[in-house]
PDB file of C-alpha atoms in Angstrom:
ATOM      1  CA  GLN A  73      14.585   4.992  11.830  1.00  0.00           C
ATOM      2  CA  TYR A  74      11.862   2.806  10.343  1.00  0.00           C
ATOM      3  CA  ASP A  75       9.152   4.762   8.509  1.00  0.00           C
ATOM      4  CA  GLU A  76       6.165   2.478   7.989  1.00  0.00           C
ATOM      5  CA  GLN A  77       4.455   4.908   5.594  1.00  0.00           C
ATOM      6  CA  SER A  78       7.120   5.018   2.874  1.00  0.00           C
ATOM      7  CA  PHE A  79       9.775   2.398   2.405  1.00  0.00           C
ATOM      8  CA  VAL A  80      11.686   0.214  -0.025  1.00  0.00           C
ATOM      9  CA  ARG A  81      10.664  -3.417   0.064  1.00  0.00           C
ATOM     10  CA  THR A  82      11.886  -6.601  -1.540  1.00  0.00           C
ATOM     11  CA  THR A  83       9.288  -9.331  -1.756  1.00  0.00           C
ATOM     12  CA  SER A  84       9.099 -12.961  -2.665  1.00  0.00           C
ATOM     13  CA  LYS A  85       5.650 -14.474  -2.976  1.00  0.00           C
ATOM     14  CA  PHE A  86       4.833 -18.146  -2.997  1.00  0.00           C
ATOM     15  CA  TRP A  87       1.685 -20.159  -3.628  1.00  0.00           C
ATOM     16  CA  VAL A  88       1.373 -22.746  -0.887  1.00  0.00           C
ATOM     17  CA  LYS A  89      -1.185 -25.540  -0.686  1.00  0.00           C
ATOM     18  CA  PRO A  90      -3.372 -25.016   2.397  1.00  0.00           C
ATOM     19  CA  GLY A  91      -2.348 -28.420   3.763  1.00  0.00           C
ATOM     20  CA  ASP A  92       1.339 -27.440   3.604  1.00  0.00           C
ATOM     21  CA  LEU A  93       0.985 -23.974   5.128  1.00  0.00           C
ATOM     22  CA  SER A  94       1.937 -24.885   8.709  1.00  0.00           C
ATOM     23  CA  ALA A  95       5.032 -26.798   7.580  1.00  0.00           C
ATOM     24  CA  VAL A  96       6.163 -23.885   5.386  1.00  0.00           C
ATOM     25  CA  LYS A  97       5.631 -21.359   8.204  1.00  0.00           C
ATOM     26  CA  LEU A  98       7.592 -23.565  10.591  1.00  0.00           C
ATOM     27  CA  ALA A  99      10.494 -23.952   8.147  1.00  0.00           C
ATOM     28  CA  ILE A 100      10.668 -20.202   7.558  1.00  0.00           C
ATOM     29  CA  SER A 101      10.295 -19.250  11.208  1.00  0.00           C
ATOM     30  CA  LYS A 102      13.392 -21.238  12.119  1.00  0.00           C
ATOM     31  CA  HIS A 103      15.511 -18.893   9.990  1.00  0.00           C
ATOM     32  CA  LEU A 104      13.857 -15.490   9.914  1.00  0.00           C
ATOM     33  CA  PRO A 105      12.127 -13.187  12.381  1.00  0.00           C
ATOM     34  CA  VAL A 106       8.424 -12.625  11.734  1.00  0.00           C
ATOM     35  CA  PHE A 107       7.146  -9.053  11.716  1.00  0.00           C
ATOM     36  CA  VAL A 108       3.823  -8.724  13.475  1.00  0.00           C
ATOM     37  CA  GLN A 109       1.833  -5.743  12.188  1.00  0.00           C
ATOM     38  CA  PRO A 110       1.053  -3.342  15.030  1.00  0.00           C
ATOM     39  CA  GLY A 111      -2.437  -3.978  16.362  1.00  0.00           C
ATOM     40  CA  MET A 112      -2.509  -7.704  15.599  1.00  0.00           C
ATOM     41  CA  GLN A 113      -3.859  -9.911  18.336  1.00  0.00           C
ATOM     42  CA  GLY A 114      -1.264 -11.899  20.286  1.00  0.00           C
ATOM     43  CA  GLY A 115      -0.607 -15.413  19.079  1.00  0.00           C
ATOM     44  CA  ILE A 116      -1.850 -14.788  15.538  1.00  0.00           C
ATOM     45  CA  ASP A 117       0.915 -15.082  12.956  1.00  0.00           C
ATOM     46  CA  SER A 118      -1.045 -13.889   9.938  1.00  0.00           C
ATOM     47  CA  GLN A 119      -3.633 -11.268   9.167  1.00  0.00           C
ATOM     48  CA  LEU A 120      -6.339 -10.599   6.618  1.00  0.00           C
ATOM     49  CA  VAL A 121      -5.245  -8.041   4.032  1.00  0.00           C
ATOM     50  CA  ASN A 122      -7.921  -6.371   1.903  1.00  0.00           C
ATOM     51  CA  SER A 123      -7.013  -4.356  -1.185  1.00  0.00           C
ATOM     52  CA  VAL A 124      -8.909  -2.640  -3.959  1.00  0.00           C
ATOM     53  CA  TYR A 125      -6.753  -1.730  -6.938  1.00  0.00           C
ATOM     54  CA  LEU A 126      -7.578   1.421  -8.888  1.00  0.00           C
ATOM     55  CA  ASP A 127      -7.259   1.534 -12.654  1.00  0.00           C
ATOM     56  CA  SER A 128      -8.615   3.106 -15.821  1.00  0.00           C
ATOM     57  CA  SER A 129     -11.218   1.520 -18.101  1.00  0.00           C
ATOM     58  CA  THR A 130      -8.341   0.343 -20.348  1.00  0.00           C
ATOM     59  CA  LEU A 131      -6.421  -1.166 -17.384  1.00  0.00           C
ATOM     60  CA  GLU A 132      -3.490   1.124 -18.138  1.00  0.00           C
ATOM     61  CA  LEU A 133      -1.846   0.709 -14.724  1.00  0.00           C
ATOM     62  CA  TYR A 134      -2.257  -3.071 -14.760  1.00  0.00           C
ATOM     63  CA  HIS A 135      -0.682  -3.423 -18.212  1.00  0.00           C
ATOM     64  CA  GLY A 136       2.219  -1.150 -17.235  1.00  0.00           C
ATOM     65  CA  ARG A 137       2.940  -3.237 -14.128  1.00  0.00           C
ATOM     66  CA  LEU A 138       2.550  -6.486 -16.066  1.00  0.00           C
ATOM     67  CA  ALA A 139       5.094  -5.292 -18.654  1.00  0.00           C
ATOM     68  CA  LYS A 140       7.336  -4.057 -15.784  1.00  0.00           C
ATOM     69  CA  SER A 141       7.646  -0.729 -17.543  1.00  0.00           C
ATOM     70  CA  PRO A 142      10.058   1.632 -15.741  1.00  0.00           C
ATOM     71  CA  GLY A 143       7.996   3.935 -13.535  1.00  0.00           C
ATOM     72  CA  ALA A 144       4.879   1.747 -13.793  1.00  0.00           C
ATOM     73  CA  VAL A 145       2.482   2.440 -10.945  1.00  0.00           C
ATOM     74  CA  ALA A 146       0.024   0.341  -8.982  1.00  0.00           C
ATOM     75  CA  LEU A 147      -2.462   2.294  -6.904  1.00  0.00           C
ATOM     76  CA  ARG A 148      -4.580   0.643  -4.235  1.00  0.00           C
ATOM     77  CA  LEU A 149      -6.706   1.179  -1.177  1.00  0.00           C
ATOM     78  CA  ARG A 150      -5.761  -1.256   1.595  1.00  0.00           C
ATOM     79  CA  TRP A 151      -7.043  -2.152   5.041  1.00  0.00           C
ATOM     80  CA  TYR A 152      -6.337  -4.906   7.501  1.00  0.00           C
ATOM     81  CA  GLY A 153      -8.613  -7.294   9.357  1.00  0.00           C
ATOM     82  CA  THR A 154     -12.203  -8.398   9.046  1.00  0.00           C
ATOM     83  CA  GLY A 155     -15.304  -6.247   9.005  1.00  0.00           C
ATOM     84  CA  GLU A 156     -15.549  -2.618   8.051  1.00  0.00           C
ATOM     85  CA  PRO A 157     -12.221  -0.766   7.915  1.00  0.00           C
ATOM     86  CA  THR A 158     -11.386   1.894  10.480  1.00  0.00           C
ATOM     87  CA  LEU A 159      -8.328   3.111   8.529  1.00  0.00           C
ATOM     88  CA  VAL A 160      -7.621   2.943   4.791  1.00  0.00           C
ATOM     89  CA  PHE A 161      -4.066   3.069   3.469  1.00  0.00           C
ATOM     90  CA  VAL A 162      -3.773   4.752   0.082  1.00  0.00           C
ATOM     91  CA  GLU A 163      -0.714   3.118  -1.480  1.00  0.00           C
ATOM     92  CA  ARG A 164       1.299   3.824  -4.600  1.00  0.00           C
ATOM     93  CA  LYS A 165       3.831   1.239  -5.712  1.00  0.00           C
ATOM     94  CA  THR A 166       6.285   2.403  -8.357  1.00  0.00           C
ATOM     95  CA  HIS A 167       8.344  -0.120 -10.350  1.00  0.00           C
ATOM     96  CA  ARG A 168      11.966   0.659 -11.076  1.00  0.00           C
ATOM     97  CA  ASP A 169      14.436  -1.627 -12.832  1.00  0.00           C
ATOM     98  CA  SER A 170      17.011  -2.787 -10.270  1.00  0.00           C
ATOM     99  CA  TRP A 171      19.759  -2.934 -12.897  1.00  0.00           C
ATOM    100  CA  THR A 172      19.598   0.896 -13.134  1.00  0.00           C
ATOM    101  CA  GLY A 173      20.505   1.208  -9.470  1.00  0.00           C
ATOM    102  CA  ASP A 174      17.009   2.395  -8.562  1.00  0.00           C
ATOM    103  CA  GLU A 175      14.726   0.397  -6.304  1.00  0.00           C
ATOM    104  CA  SER A 176      10.980  -0.032  -6.501  1.00  0.00           C
ATOM    105  CA  VAL A 177       9.193   1.841  -3.762  1.00  0.00           C
ATOM    106  CA  LYS A 178       5.887   1.760  -1.929  1.00  0.00           C
ATOM    107  CA  GLU A 179       4.549   5.029  -0.546  1.00  0.00           C
ATOM    108  CA  ARG A 180       1.371   5.474   1.444  1.00  0.00           C
ATOM    109  CA  PHE A 181      -0.758   7.699   3.591  1.00  0.00           C
ATOM    110  CA  VAL A 182      -3.738   6.836   5.744  1.00  0.00           C
ATOM    111  CA  ILE A 183      -7.288   8.195   5.630  1.00  0.00           C
ATOM    112  CA  SER A 184     -10.602   7.291   7.197  1.00  0.00           C
ATOM    113  CA  PRO A 185     -13.082   5.243   5.137  1.00  0.00           C
ATOM    114  CA  GLU A 186     -15.368   8.296   5.035  1.00  0.00           C
ATOM    115  CA  GLN A 187     -12.656  10.229   3.146  1.00  0.00           C
ATOM    116  CA  VAL A 188     -12.364   7.696   0.290  1.00  0.00           C
ATOM    117  CA  PRO A 189     -15.243   9.109  -1.826  1.00  0.00           C
ATOM    118  CA  ALA A 190     -13.735  12.610  -1.628  1.00  0.00           C
ATOM    119  CA  LEU A 191     -10.343  11.247  -2.708  1.00  0.00           C
ATOM    120  CA  MET A 192     -11.906   9.394  -5.644  1.00  0.00           C
ATOM    121  CA  SER A 193     -13.917  12.434  -6.808  1.00  0.00           C
ATOM    122  CA  GLY A 194     -11.066  14.957  -6.578  1.00  0.00           C
ATOM    123  CA  GLU A 195     -12.637  16.719  -3.595  1.00  0.00           C
ATOM    124  CA  PHE A 196     -10.220  15.476  -0.919  1.00  0.00           C
ATOM    125  CA  ASP A 197      -9.215  18.327   1.395  1.00  0.00           C
ATOM    126  CA  ALA A 198      -5.431  17.959   1.464  1.00  0.00           C
ATOM    127  CA  ASP A 199      -5.089  21.258   3.365  1.00  0.00           C
ATOM    128  CA  ALA A 200      -7.235  19.948   6.239  1.00  0.00           C
ATOM    129  CA  TYR A 201      -5.327  16.648   6.189  1.00  0.00           C
ATOM    130  CA  GLU A 202      -2.027  18.550   6.403  1.00  0.00           C
ATOM    131  CA  GLU A 203      -3.345  20.719   9.262  1.00  0.00           C
ATOM    132  CA  ALA A 204      -4.525  17.637  11.169  1.00  0.00           C
ATOM    133  CA  SER A 205      -1.109  16.010  10.711  1.00  0.00           C
ATOM    134  CA  ARG A 206       0.592  19.128  12.007  1.00  0.00           C
ATOM    135  CA  ALA A 207      -1.818  19.399  14.978  1.00  0.00           C
ATOM    136  CA  ALA A 208      -1.227  15.755  15.939  1.00  0.00           C
ATOM    137  CA  GLY A 209       2.456  16.596  16.392  1.00  0.00           C
ATOM    138  CA  THR A 210       3.638  13.094  15.495  1.00  0.00           C
ATOM    139  CA  LYS A 211       5.342  13.939  12.180  1.00  0.00           C
ATOM    140  CA  SER A 212       8.209  16.219  11.254  1.00  0.00           C
ATOM    141  CA  GLU A 213       7.622  19.116   8.872  1.00  0.00           C
ATOM    142  CA  ALA A 214       9.667  17.241   6.249  1.00  0.00           C
ATOM    143  CA  ALA A 215       7.448  14.151   6.629  1.00  0.00           C
ATOM    144  CA  ILE A 216       4.298  16.288   6.371  1.00  0.00           C
ATOM    145  CA  ALA A 217       5.618  17.968   3.206  1.00  0.00           C
ATOM    146  CA  LYS A 218       6.533  14.605   1.675  1.00  0.00           C
ATOM    147  CA  GLU A 219       3.103  13.205   2.501  1.00  0.00           C
ATOM    148  CA  ARG A 220       1.353  16.282   1.081  1.00  0.00           C
ATOM    149  CA  LYS A 221       3.301  15.883  -2.173  1.00  0.00           C
ATOM    150  CA  LEU A 222       2.229  12.218  -2.341  1.00  0.00           C
ATOM    151  CA  ILE A 223      -1.420  13.132  -1.715  1.00  0.00           C
ATOM    152  CA  ASP A 224      -1.315  15.746  -4.474  1.00  0.00           C
ATOM    153  CA  GLU A 225       0.344  13.333  -6.945  1.00  0.00           C
ATOM    154  CA  ILE A 226      -2.106  10.515  -6.200  1.00  0.00           C
ATOM    155  CA  SER A 227      -5.108  12.864  -6.396  1.00  0.00           C
ATOM    156  CA  THR A 228      -3.906  14.141  -9.767  1.00  0.00           C
ATOM    157  CA  LEU A 229      -3.339  10.578 -11.012  1.00  0.00           C
ATOM    158  CA  ILE A 230      -6.839   9.451  -9.973  1.00  0.00           C
ATOM    159  CA  ILE A 231      -8.525  12.362 -11.741  1.00  0.00           C
ATOM    160  CA  SER A 232      -6.298  12.618 -14.839  1.00  0.00           C
ATOM    161  CA  LYS A 233      -6.473   8.906 -15.651  1.00  0.00           C
ATOM    162  CA  ARG A 234     -10.063   8.518 -14.427  1.00  0.00           C
ATOM    163  CA  LEU A 235      -9.113   5.745 -12.043  1.00  0.00           C
ATOM    164  CA  VAL A 236     -11.876   3.757 -10.384  1.00  0.00           C
ATOM    165  CA  PRO A 237     -11.971   0.746  -8.063  1.00  0.00           C
ATOM    166  CA  THR A 238     -11.280  -2.159 -10.417  1.00  0.00           C
ATOM    167  CA  ALA A 239      -9.873  -5.281  -8.778  1.00  0.00           C
ATOM    168  CA  PRO A 240     -10.511  -6.367  -5.190  1.00  0.00           C
ATOM    169  CA  SER A 241      -8.043  -8.677  -3.482  1.00  0.00           C
ATOM    170  CA  GLN A 242      -8.127 -10.432  -0.127  1.00  0.00           C
ATOM    171  CA  CYS A 243      -5.539 -12.743   1.398  1.00  0.00           C
ATOM    172  CA  MET A 244      -4.045 -13.922   4.666  1.00  0.00           C
ATOM    173  CA  ARG A 245      -0.463 -12.699   5.017  1.00  0.00           C
ATOM    174  CA  CYS A 246       2.568 -13.419   7.113  1.00  0.00           C
ATOM    175  CA  ALA A 247       5.101 -10.614   6.801  1.00  0.00           C
ATOM    176  CA  ILE A 248       8.803 -11.169   7.357  1.00  0.00           C
ATOM    177  CA  PRO A 249      10.970  -8.041   7.561  1.00  0.00           C
TER     178      PRO A 249
END
């Protein structure tokens, strides 16, 4: 079963001149299915992706990812579409060297925009989040436990390394599974 909150992903990114974008999309679409993010409007083959990367004043996370250090982490807040976000994905990407047999992984959980300041200040109520997840009845106990562990690890990372919003990013994206 596909779990859109925590998964292994292989990516290839390309810079494409705006004038060549339609031709590139057409060439790719002939060979691969295109994944349309749930909630996207019909007929639109790309979406606006907004991210804010968190880092320390010394850019410790950035330098670790740049050096591709084993276990290097990128931490970001992400939302989709234009305007004010209604949901914010808190994402941790962990680099692992493929030659070791391990794969890099992206893990995430979702919060409301109003919960972001509490997360950043170490005052996020993970117990209430866990209770709400359980009350919604859409996740297994194992998934709730895994998500709670992720929340605790990310909260500890933010506070211990004094992470703050550092680098905003915005792009249009076509995702191919």
